[in-house]
Coordinates of C-alpha atoms in Angstrom, one line a residue:
M4 CA 87.3 140.6 107.4
T5 CA 84.5 138.7 106.0
S6 CA 81.7 140.6 104.1
S7 CA 78.3 141.0 105.9
A8 CA 75.3 143.3 105.9
T9 CA 76.6 145.1 109.0
E10 CA 80.1 145.5 107.7
T11 CA 81.5 149.0 108.0
Y12 CA 84.3 150.3 105.8
D13 CA 85.1 153.7 107.0
Y14 CA 88.1 155.8 107.9
S15 CA 88.1 154.7 111.5
L16 CA 91.4 153.2 112.9
K17 CA 89.3 150.2 114.0
S18 CA 88.2 149.6 110.4
Y19 CA 91.8 150.1 109.2
S20 CA 93.2 147.7 111.8
D21 CA 90.5 145.1 111.2
T22 CA 91.2 145.2 107.4
L23 CA 95.1 144.7 108.0
R24 CA 94.2 141.6 110.2
A25 CA 91.9 140.4 107.5
Y26 CA 94.7 140.5 104.9
R27 CA 97.1 138.7 107.2
E28 CA 94.4 136.1 108.0
A29 CA 93.9 135.6 104.2
G30 CA 97.6 134.7 103.9
Y31 CA 99.0 138.0 102.7
A32 CA 102.4 139.4 103.7
V33 CA 101.9 143.0 104.5
T34 CA 105.1 144.9 104.4
G35 CA 106.9 148.0 103.1
F36 CA 108.7 148.3 99.7
Q37 CA 112.2 147.1 100.8
Q38 CA 110.9 143.9 102.5
Y39 CA 108.8 143.1 99.4
L40 CA 111.8 143.7 97.2
A41 CA 113.9 141.4 99.5
E42 CA 111.3 138.6 100.1
P43 CA 108.3 138.8 97.7
Q44 CA 105.5 136.4 98.6
A45 CA 102.8 135.0 96.4
Q46 CA 100.2 137.1 98.2
H47 CA 101.8 140.4 99.1
L48 CA 100.3 143.8 100.2
V49 CA 102.8 146.6 99.9
L50 CA 101.7 149.2 102.6
R51 CA 102.6 152.8 102.0
H52 CA 101.9 156.0 103.9
D53 CA 102.6 159.5 102.4
I54 CA 102.9 161.9 105.3
D55 CA 101.6 165.2 104.0
N56 CA 100.6 167.0 107.2
T57 CA 101.6 165.7 110.6
I58 CA 104.1 163.2 111.9
E59 CA 102.0 162.6 115.0
Q60 CA 99.2 161.1 113.0
A61 CA 101.8 159.0 111.2
M62 CA 103.1 157.6 114.4
R63 CA 99.7 156.6 115.5
V64 CA 99.2 154.6 112.3
A65 CA 102.7 153.1 112.7
R66 CA 101.7 151.7 116.0
V67 CA 98.4 150.3 114.6
D68 CA 100.4 148.6 111.7
A69 CA 102.7 147.0 114.1
E70 CA 100.0 145.8 116.5
A71 CA 98.4 144.1 113.4
G72 CA 101.6 142.3 112.7
C73 CA 102.4 144.4 109.6
T74 CA 105.2 146.7 108.5
S75 CA 105.0 149.6 106.1
T76 CA 106.9 152.4 104.4
F77 CA 106.4 155.9 105.6
F78 CA 107.4 158.6 103.2
L79 CA 108.2 161.9 105.0
R80 CA 108.5 165.4 103.4
V81 CA 111.3 167.9 104.0
H82 CA 109.2 171.0 103.2
A83 CA 106.0 170.2 105.2
R84 CA 104.5 173.1 107.2
G85 CA 103.1 170.8 109.8
Y86 CA 106.2 169.1 110.9
N87 CA 110.0 169.7 111.0
L88 CA 112.0 166.6 110.0
M89 CA 114.9 167.9 112.0
S90 CA 113.0 168.5 115.3
L91 CA 113.6 166.3 118.2
Q92 CA 110.1 165.0 118.2
S93 CA 110.2 164.1 114.5
L94 CA 113.6 162.3 115.1
Q95 CA 112.1 160.4 118.0
F96 CA 109.2 159.3 115.9
I97 CA 111.4 158.1 113.2
Q98 CA 113.5 156.2 115.6
E99 CA 110.2 154.6 117.0
M100 CA 108.9 153.8 113.4
E101 CA 112.1 152.0 112.5
G102 CA 112.2 150.3 115.9
L103 CA 108.7 148.9 115.1
G104 CA 110.2 147.4 111.8
H105 CA 108.9 150.1 109.5
E106 CA 110.8 151.7 106.6
V107 CA 111.2 155.5 106.5
Q108 CA 111.9 157.2 103.2
L109 CA 111.5 160.5 101.4
H110 CA 108.3 162.0 100.1
L111 CA 109.8 164.1 97.4
E112 CA 108.2 167.3 96.1
G113 CA 108.4 169.7 93.3
G114 CA 107.0 173.2 92.6
L115 CA 109.7 174.8 94.6
S116 CA 111.6 176.2 91.7
D117 CA 108.4 178.2 90.7
W118 CA 108.9 180.4 93.8
L119 CA 112.5 180.1 94.6
G120 CA 114.4 179.4 91.3
G121 CA 116.5 176.5 90.4
D122 CA 115.0 173.3 88.9
N123 CA 113.5 170.0 89.9
W124 CA 116.9 168.3 89.7
E125 CA 118.5 170.9 92.2
W126 CA 115.6 170.7 94.6
A127 CA 115.5 166.9 94.6
E128 CA 119.2 166.8 95.6
R129 CA 118.7 169.4 98.3
Q130 CA 115.8 167.4 99.7
R131 CA 117.8 164.1 99.6
A132 CA 120.6 165.8 101.5
V133 CA 118.3 167.1 104.3
F134 CA 116.6 163.7 104.5
E135 CA 119.9 161.8 104.8
A136 CA 121.2 164.2 107.4
A137 CA 118.0 163.7 109.5
V138 CA 118.1 160.0 109.4
G139 CA 121.6 159.4 109.4
R140 CA 121.9 156.9 106.4
P141 CA 121.5 156.8 102.7
L142 CA 118.1 157.3 101.0
G143 CA 116.7 154.0 99.9
G144 CA 113.5 154.9 98.1
F145 CA 111.1 157.8 97.4
S146 CA 107.6 158.6 96.5
S147 CA 106.6 161.7 94.6
H148 CA 104.2 164.3 96.3
E149 CA 101.9 165.6 93.6
P150 CA 103.8 163.8 90.8
A151 CA 102.8 166.3 88.1
R152 CA 104.6 169.0 89.8
M153 CA 107.8 166.9 89.8
G154 CA 107.9 166.2 86.1
G155 CA 105.7 163.0 86.3
M156 CA 106.9 159.5 85.9
E157 CA 109.5 160.3 83.4
F158 CA 111.3 162.5 86.0
A159 CA 110.9 160.1 88.7
N160 CA 112.3 157.2 86.6
A161 CA 115.3 159.3 85.6
L162 CA 116.0 160.5 89.1
Q163 CA 115.8 156.8 90.4
E164 CA 118.3 155.9 87.9
K165 CA 120.6 158.8 88.7
W166 CA 120.4 157.9 92.5
S167 CA 120.7 154.1 91.9
D168 CA 123.9 154.0 94.1
T169 CA 121.5 153.6 97.0
V170 CA 117.9 154.2 95.8
A171 CA 116.4 150.8 94.8
Y172 CA 112.9 152.1 93.9
H173 CA 110.3 154.8 93.6
A174 CA 106.7 154.2 94.6
Y175 CA 105.1 154.8 91.2
E176 CA 107.4 152.4 89.2
E177 CA 105.5 150.1 86.7
R178 CA 106.3 147.1 88.7
F179 CA 104.2 148.5 91.7
M180 CA 101.3 149.5 89.5
M181 CA 98.7 147.9 87.3
P182 CA 98.7 145.6 85.4
H183 CA 101.6 144.1 87.6
M184 CA 100.2 145.1 91.0
K185 CA 96.8 146.4 92.0
Y186 CA 97.1 149.9 93.3
L187 CA 94.5 151.6 95.7
S188 CA 94.8 154.9 97.3
D189 CA 92.7 157.1 99.8
S190 CA 94.0 160.3 98.1
S191 CA 91.7 163.3 98.9
G192 CA 89.9 161.1 101.4
R193 CA 88.3 159.0 98.7
W194 CA 88.8 155.4 97.6
R195 CA 88.0 155.4 94.0
E196 CA 87.7 151.7 93.7
G197 CA 86.2 151.0 97.2
H198 CA 87.9 150.8 100.6
F199 CA 90.8 148.5 100.6
G200 CA 88.9 146.1 103.1
M201 CA 86.7 145.3 100.0
W202 CA 89.7 143.8 98.1
V203 CA 90.8 141.1 100.5
G204 CA 91.5 137.9 98.4
K205 CA 90.7 139.7 95.1
E206 CA 94.3 140.4 93.9
P207 CA 97.4 138.6 95.0
L208 CA 99.8 141.5 94.7
M209 CA 98.7 145.0 96.0
Q210 CA 100.1 148.5 96.7
V211 CA 97.9 150.4 99.2
L212 CA 98.5 154.0 99.8
T213 CA 97.0 155.7 102.8
H214 CA 97.3 159.3 104.2
P215 CA 97.2 159.1 108.0
F216 CA 95.4 162.5 108.1
W217 CA 92.2 160.8 107.0
W218 CA 92.1 158.2 109.7
F219 CA 90.6 158.8 113.2
E220 CA 89.9 157.1 116.4
K221 CA 86.4 158.5 117.0
V222 CA 85.4 161.4 114.8
P223 CA 87.3 163.0 111.8
A224 CA 87.4 166.4 113.6
E225 CA 90.1 165.0 116.0
N226 CA 92.6 165.4 113.2
Y227 CA 92.0 169.1 112.3

């Protein structure tokens, strides 16, 4: 995507798709975490999606990623109000995501013990068990949902070490953040350093986080 006076960087799926293609044309590999760890490239964008609300919107983005020649990592919650990880529809979507070459892992959340007792360690284990039952394989990685509620990076690092039998990473590790890798996020519907389309060619290694809830085909209201 070359810069011009008429360039539009917004939350439309067209802008998103055009940006992915621009990274590919600029020589970047655009993949999820596991593929990056297995085959890192000199120019590499690690594409991450945290699925907070609906898995249908995630599936729409998964198809756009694949059409642009990219793969990505989708992190799914166990306790989301908007989708049931064990429902037939969710399991079909997970199967389709993986069929497109994407990686599906756990979006781990804290705060449950404030209401239900126990502690973050117990609830992390329970979430892992449910996730693994749903996908039918061991957990390979996780991202923290609202990290401060889950004990911050200290807890995530300790948990990744505890789970290192199968878990190769968590998304906020130092190796995936500055200064090792440029990190951009659309959290709260706002790019704090500009739309990721404005960063093509500026950093060789990047992690880009999107939340599919913000991305629309025609108007934002179609999502809510």
